[in-house]
Short mmCIF file of C-alpha atoms in Angstrom, two decimals:
data_model
loop_
_atom_site.label_atom_id
_atom_site.label_comp_id
_atom_site.label_asym_id
_atom_site.label_seq_id
_atom_site.Cartn_x
_atom_site.Cartn_y
_atom_site.Cartn_z
CA UNK A 1 146.45 169.55 36.12
CA UNK A 2 147.12 172.34 33.62
CA UNK A 3 144.30 174.94 32.52
CA UNK A 4 143.09 176.66 29.62
CA UNK A 5 141.63 179.52 31.06
CA UNK A 6 139.73 182.04 28.31
CA UNK A 7 138.93 185.40 29.40
CA UNK A 8 141.79 184.66 32.35
CA UNK A 9 142.42 188.70 32.71
CA UNK A 10 139.66 189.59 33.61
CA UNK A 11 138.07 190.19 37.25
CA UNK A 12 136.96 186.29 38.69
CA UNK A 13 139.43 185.37 35.64
CA UNK A 14 142.11 187.40 36.69
CA UNK A 15 141.59 185.46 40.91
CA UNK A 16 140.74 182.28 39.75
CA UNK A 17 144.25 181.92 38.50
CA UNK A 18 145.71 182.84 42.27
CA UNK A 19 143.67 180.09 43.74
CA UNK A 20 144.49 177.71 40.70
CA UNK A 21 148.99 177.82 41.34
CA UNK A 22 148.33 177.79 44.70
CA UNK A 23 146.49 174.33 44.89
CA UNK A 24 149.69 173.63 42.45
CA UNK A 25 147.57 173.70 39.71
CA UNK A 26 149.08 175.80 36.52
CA UNK A 27 147.20 177.54 33.48
CA UNK A 28 147.47 179.43 30.14
CA UNK A 29 146.04 183.00 29.25
CA UNK A 30 144.02 183.11 26.44
CA UNK A 31 142.22 186.97 27.00
CA UNK A 32 141.43 189.21 23.53
CA UNK A 33 142.31 192.34 26.18
CA UNK A 34 138.27 193.45 25.13
CA UNK A 35 137.13 194.39 28.92
CA UNK A 36 140.39 193.36 30.70
CA UNK A 37 143.92 194.57 31.08
CA UNK A 38 147.46 192.80 30.38
CA UNK A 39 148.56 194.49 33.85
CA UNK A 40 146.43 192.24 35.61
CA UNK A 41 148.30 189.00 34.73
CA UNK A 42 151.43 191.14 35.50
CA UNK A 43 150.28 191.59 38.75
CA UNK A 44 149.08 187.61 39.52
CA UNK A 45 152.35 186.69 38.79
CA UNK A 46 154.04 189.03 41.76
CA UNK A 47 151.25 187.86 44.39
CA UNK A 48 151.72 183.79 43.13
CA UNK A 49 155.86 183.75 42.70
CA UNK A 50 156.34 182.79 39.20
CA UNK A 51 158.07 185.09 36.63
CA UNK A 52 154.57 185.02 34.13
CA UNK A 53 151.88 183.99 33.43
CA UNK A 54 151.72 182.26 30.41
CA UNK A 55 149.40 183.84 28.05
CA UNK A 56 148.13 184.67 24.49
CA UNK A 57 146.31 186.81 23.21
CA UNK A 58 143.68 185.97 20.97
CA UNK A 59 139.92 186.03 20.19
CA UNK A 60 138.23 182.03 21.52
CA UNK A 61 136.75 182.98 17.57
CA UNK A 62 139.94 182.76 16.36
CA UNK A 63 139.82 179.61 15.29
CA UNK A 64 143.28 179.17 13.79
CA UNK A 65 144.89 181.12 16.65
CA UNK A 66 142.50 178.67 18.98
CA UNK A 67 144.11 175.47 17.04
CA UNK A 68 147.81 176.32 17.31
CA UNK A 69 147.75 176.83 21.60
CA UNK A 70 145.68 173.70 21.58
CA UNK A 71 148.41 172.33 19.19
CA UNK A 72 151.36 173.90 21.52
CA UNK A 73 149.67 172.51 25.43
CA UNK A 74 148.25 169.82 26.36
CA UNK A 75 144.75 171.10 28.44
CA UNK A 76 143.34 168.53 31.33
CA UNK A 77 140.24 170.94 30.92
CA UNK A 78 139.12 174.86 30.98
CA UNK A 79 138.06 176.50 32.44
CA UNK A 80 135.17 178.77 30.80
CA UNK A 81 135.24 182.98 31.29
CA UNK A 82 135.23 185.24 27.76
CA UNK A 83 132.19 186.41 26.35
CA UNK A 84 130.41 190.02 27.00
CA UNK A 85 128.59 190.63 29.76
CA UNK A 86 127.24 194.10 30.95
CA UNK A 87 123.85 193.16 30.99
CA UNK A 88 122.37 196.67 29.28
CA UNK A 89 124.69 197.00 27.19
CA UNK A 90 123.27 193.43 26.24
CA UNK A 91 119.97 194.86 25.32
CA UNK A 92 121.44 197.40 23.45
CA UNK A 93 123.37 194.94 20.86
CA UNK A 94 122.00 192.07 21.26
CA UNK A 95 123.63 190.57 17.85
CA UNK A 96 126.32 191.11 18.71
CA UNK A 97 126.01 189.13 22.16
CA UNK A 98 124.93 186.44 20.42
CA UNK A 99 127.76 186.79 18.04
CA UNK A 100 130.27 187.18 21.13
CA UNK A 101 129.05 184.46 23.52
CA UNK A 102 127.43 181.23 20.87
CA UNK A 103 130.00 181.40 18.26
CA UNK A 104 133.28 181.80 20.42
CA UNK A 105 132.18 178.83 22.24
CA UNK A 106 130.64 176.89 19.59
CA UNK A 107 134.05 177.40 17.98
CA UNK A 108 136.01 176.57 22.23
CA UNK A 109 134.02 173.33 22.26
CA UNK A 110 135.07 172.24 18.66
CA UNK A 111 138.94 172.52 18.98
CA UNK A 112 138.63 170.84 22.53
CA UNK A 113 136.51 168.22 21.55
CA UNK A 114 139.46 168.22 18.28
CA UNK A 115 142.82 168.04 20.39
CA UNK A 116 140.95 165.43 23.14
CA UNK A 117 140.47 167.64 26.04
CA UNK A 118 136.98 167.22 26.89
CA UNK A 119 137.26 169.17 30.55
CA UNK A 120 135.72 172.50 31.41
CA UNK A 121 134.18 175.00 33.68
CA UNK A 122 131.61 176.88 31.84
CA UNK A 123 130.59 180.34 33.37
CA UNK A 124 127.49 180.43 33.83
CA UNK A 125 124.61 182.89 36.02
CA UNK A 126 121.87 183.51 38.31
CA UNK A 127 119.89 185.72 35.54
CA UNK A 128 119.29 181.49 34.47
CA UNK A 129 116.40 181.11 36.17
CA UNK A 130 114.28 184.87 35.50
CA UNK A 131 112.31 185.49 37.71
CA UNK A 132 112.53 182.40 40.03
CA UNK A 133 109.61 180.35 40.99
CA UNK A 134 111.54 179.95 44.82
CA UNK A 135 113.49 181.64 47.36
CA UNK A 136 116.35 181.06 48.44
CA UNK A 137 116.88 178.97 44.76
CA UNK A 138 118.17 176.11 44.64
CA UNK A 139 119.06 173.96 41.39
CA UNK A 140 116.09 172.25 41.44
CA UNK A 141 114.34 175.47 40.29
CA UNK A 142 113.06 175.23 36.92
CA UNK A 143 115.21 178.24 34.47
CA UNK A 144 112.73 180.98 34.22
CA UNK A 145 112.49 184.29 30.81
CA UNK A 146 115.60 186.05 30.34
CA UNK A 147 115.17 189.20 31.22
CA UNK A 148 118.31 190.34 28.30
CA UNK A 149 120.39 189.59 25.39
CA UNK A 150 123.40 188.33 28.13
CA UNK A 151 121.54 185.94 30.53
CA UNK A 152 119.78 184.41 27.22
CA UNK A 153 123.66 183.14 26.02
CA UNK A 154 124.25 181.95 29.21
CA UNK A 155 120.96 180.04 29.53
CA UNK A 156 121.20 178.85 26.06
CA UNK A 157 124.92 177.78 26.36
CA UNK A 158 124.14 175.62 29.21
CA UNK A 159 121.18 173.65 27.03
CA UNK A 160 124.41 173.54 24.36
CA UNK A 161 127.46 172.48 26.74
CA UNK A 162 124.38 169.53 28.45
CA UNK A 163 123.58 168.25 24.49
CA UNK A 164 127.31 168.00 24.47
CA UNK A 165 127.68 166.77 27.90
CA UNK A 166 124.71 164.07 26.88
CA UNK A 167 125.87 163.08 23.35
CA UNK A 168 128.85 162.10 24.18
CA UNK A 169 129.09 161.00 28.15
CA UNK A 170 133.27 161.49 27.93
CA UNK A 171 132.66 164.77 28.32
CA UNK A 172 132.88 166.40 31.80
CA UNK A 173 131.11 169.19 32.75
CA UNK A 174 129.96 171.62 35.37
CA UNK A 175 127.97 174.36 35.22
CA UNK A 176 128.23 177.25 37.37
CA UNK A 177 125.69 179.83 38.25
CA UNK A 178 127.66 182.77 39.97
CA UNK A 179 125.31 185.01 41.67
CA UNK A 180 126.42 188.88 42.44
CA UNK A 181 131.22 188.66 42.43
CA UNK A 182 132.43 192.32 44.16
CA UNK A 183 135.51 192.20 46.25
CA UNK A 184 139.18 192.04 45.01
CA UNK A 185 142.59 190.40 46.67
CA UNK A 186 143.85 191.10 49.58
CA UNK A 187 147.23 192.27 47.93
CA UNK A 188 144.44 195.40 46.65
CA UNK A 189 146.52 195.08 43.89
CA UNK A 190 144.05 192.91 41.18
CA UNK A 191 140.00 194.00 41.71
CA UNK A 192 137.27 195.02 39.37
CA UNK A 193 137.90 197.58 36.18
CA UNK A 194 135.47 198.17 34.96
CA UNK A 195 135.63 200.29 31.15
CA UNK A 196 133.41 203.29 31.48
CA UNK A 197 130.66 203.93 33.49
CA UNK A 198 130.46 201.05 36.00
CA UNK A 199 127.44 198.23 35.24
CA UNK A 200 127.79 196.67 38.88
CA UNK A 201 126.86 198.45 42.52
CA UNK A 202 130.31 197.80 44.40
CA UNK A 203 132.24 199.50 41.52
CA UNK A 204 130.22 202.44 41.19
CA UNK A 205 130.21 202.46 45.16
CA UNK A 206 133.22 202.53 44.89
CA UNK A 207 134.24 204.93 42.64
CA UNK A 208 131.79 207.32 44.91
CA UNK A 209 133.49 207.20 47.55
CA UNK A 210 136.97 207.50 45.82
CA UNK A 211 135.13 210.82 44.32
CA UNK A 212 135.61 209.73 40.53
CA UNK A 213 131.95 209.92 40.45
CA UNK A 214 129.28 212.37 42.68
CA UNK A 215 126.55 210.20 43.90
CA UNK A 216 125.36 206.65 43.89
CA UNK A 217 121.98 205.61 42.36
CA UNK A 218 119.75 203.18 43.85
CA UNK A 219 116.78 202.05 41.53
CA UNK A 220 114.23 201.88 43.61
CA UNK A 221 113.23 202.12 47.19
CA UNK A 222 109.64 200.35 46.76
CA UNK A 223 110.43 196.47 46.55
CA UNK A 224 108.92 194.08 48.73
CA UNK A 225 111.51 193.52 50.27
CA UNK A 226 112.57 195.06 54.76
CA UNK A 227 114.39 198.45 53.43
CA UNK A 228 112.78 198.79 49.18
CA UNK A 229 116.11 198.07 47.72
CA UNK A 230 116.85 194.88 45.71
CA UNK A 231 117.81 191.96 47.55
CA UNK A 232 121.41 190.17 46.33
CA UNK A 233 122.86 187.51 46.97
CA UNK A 234 126.46 188.87 47.28
CA UNK A 235 129.87 186.74 46.89
CA UNK A 236 133.38 187.29 47.37
CA UNK A 237 135.51 186.60 44.45
CA UNK A 238 138.11 184.89 46.26
CA UNK A 239 135.31 182.43 46.86
CA UNK A 240 134.42 181.98 43.81
CA UNK A 241 137.72 181.64 42.30
CA UNK A 242 137.74 178.20 44.96
CA UNK A 243 135.04 176.95 43.72
CA UNK A 244 135.85 176.66 40.08
CA UNK A 245 139.14 174.44 42.19
CA UNK A 246 136.78 172.45 44.04
CA UNK A 247 134.66 172.21 40.50
CA UNK A 248 138.88 171.12 39.16
CA UNK A 249 138.15 168.01 42.14
CA UNK A 250 134.35 166.65 40.23
CA UNK A 251 136.53 167.03 37.16
CA UNK A 252 138.61 164.76 37.89
CA UNK A 253 136.42 162.17 39.32
CA UNK A 254 134.49 162.20 36.23
CA UNK A 255 131.65 163.71 37.32
CA UNK A 256 129.74 164.05 34.39
CA UNK A 257 127.12 166.63 34.59
CA UNK A 258 127.47 168.57 37.01
CA UNK A 259 125.10 171.45 37.75
CA UNK A 260 126.11 174.50 41.08
CA UNK A 261 124.63 177.63 42.87
CA UNK A 262 127.66 179.94 44.10
CA UNK A 263 126.49 181.87 46.36
CA UNK A 264 126.29 183.25 50.34
CA UNK A 265 123.21 181.73 50.14
CA UNK A 266 121.93 185.38 52.36
CA UNK A 267 120.42 188.17 50.20
CA UNK A 268 121.56 191.82 50.62
CA UNK A 269 119.92 194.58 50.27
CA UNK A 270 121.47 197.67 47.89
CA UNK A 271 121.92 199.73 51.53
CA UNK A 272 122.30 196.60 53.62
CA UNK A 273 126.17 196.48 51.07
CA UNK A 274 126.07 200.55 50.90
CA UNK A 275 125.74 200.55 54.92
CA UNK A 276 128.01 197.74 55.61
CA UNK A 277 130.91 199.77 53.32
CA UNK A 278 130.17 203.04 55.14
CA UNK A 279 130.70 200.98 58.21
CA UNK A 280 133.70 199.51 57.16
CA UNK A 281 135.17 201.67 55.29
CA UNK A 282 134.25 205.07 57.70
CA UNK A 283 133.62 206.93 53.60
CA UNK A 284 131.15 208.53 53.31
CA UNK A 285 128.29 206.78 50.37
CA UNK A 286 126.42 210.17 48.40
CA UNK A 287 123.24 207.73 46.90
CA UNK A 288 120.06 209.31 46.33
CA UNK A 289 116.77 206.68 45.34
CA UNK A 290 115.82 206.94 41.45
CA UNK A 291 112.86 204.60 39.52
CA UNK A 292 113.31 200.80 38.17
CA UNK A 293 114.77 199.73 35.65
CA UNK A 294 113.59 197.54 33.35
CA UNK A 295 113.92 193.59 33.76
CA UNK A 296 114.86 194.10 37.60
CA UNK A 297 113.63 191.49 40.50
CA UNK A 298 113.12 192.47 44.08
CA UNK A 299 114.75 189.25 45.60
CA UNK A 300 117.86 186.60 44.23
CA UNK A 301 119.18 185.01 46.61
CA UNK A 302 119.77 180.98 46.58
CA UNK A 303 121.19 177.90 48.74
CA UNK A 304 124.53 176.95 48.03
CA UNK A 305 124.08 173.57 49.78
CA UNK A 306 125.11 170.97 47.29
CA UNK A 307 128.19 173.02 46.03
CA UNK A 308 129.18 172.34 49.96
CA UNK A 309 127.68 168.37 49.62
CA UNK A 310 128.46 167.58 46.01
CA UNK A 311 132.17 169.85 45.25
CA UNK A 312 132.94 170.77 49.36
CA UNK A 313 132.85 174.19 48.28
CA UNK A 314 131.33 177.23 51.44
CA UNK A 315 131.68 180.29 51.13
CA UNK A 316 133.93 181.83 53.98
CA UNK A 317 133.68 185.76 53.82
CA UNK A 318 131.07 188.14 54.71
CA UNK A 319 129.63 191.37 53.50
CA UNK A 320 132.07 193.40 55.53
CA UNK A 321 134.97 191.52 54.11
CA UNK A 322 134.22 192.02 50.53
CA UNK A 323 133.63 195.65 51.30
CA UNK A 324 136.90 195.66 53.37
CA UNK A 325 138.80 194.13 49.78
CA UNK A 326 136.52 196.16 47.25
CA UNK A 327 137.37 198.91 49.02
CA UNK A 328 141.54 198.37 50.08
CA UNK A 329 141.42 198.25 45.53
CA UNK A 330 139.53 201.92 44.24
CA UNK A 331 142.06 203.35 46.57
CA UNK A 332 144.95 201.22 45.98
CA UNK A 333 143.96 201.66 42.06
CA UNK A 334 142.00 204.44 41.49
CA UNK A 335 141.86 204.24 38.07
CA UNK A 336 141.64 201.06 38.12
CA UNK A 337 144.99 199.39 35.93
CA UNK A 338 145.42 202.06 34.41
#
């Protein structure tokens, strides 16, 4: 298939490009480079053995620009990663998050429809479950109250996509609810490259390990968990990337609407991750316990059985692989793509 990948220069997008090419697909990337780097695409091209990854520097809210891309290419499917994604920033800038994430997707869907491309895989999130009513979380778990505008945009866009597919059954829509992607490509040449202070656990750990930051802040050690720190379902970004390739097979079989949890089904606490990182890499990670953050929940991990049964997908990599590959990326690229 020929795939449009929005946000394809970002962390998850760049890893997904590698798996798409490995599976025999081709991809065109649209990205405004707000939180990503063109250098990642140059490195992806080297890994997959092509001269370059076709790329348009474009904001998907730019309707005329997006129309021109669709006029130049016939796409079989869109994998939609583009969007603002920092939870804390979304609380500070709700209007910007709603405008960017919602309007960008509205323009994208309208242009896709105009050009007869009615297949989309949407980058959703476990945040749509809010404080989940069951653990492990299945896809039948009701969506909860999202605690931040970022999560709200994911939840609302899921409803938009469901309505689009219901109104026009020619659409095939796959919603992938990611849990916590970490890790990096085994080459150590692409990985997570956050702007400024990292919002997520693993890049903070690696930046402490490489000496860029003094210590890791662990937010809360009094949760109802085995060691008191928050438990999450961490998934290797390469496993996550492969889930999109499996979802393309469902699209090809005219799946209609598919909703899938993409996680390992195992919960690891913050200190589990820190201890695994230290054990695997032999690098110390000093940390301090800080107060809980508002909106954080104690435990969140999924039951990924539906993705295995219907998509033929399951996670292959464990927490030690994730820690090893994250450090391999960081130590070889202490300043990311700079």
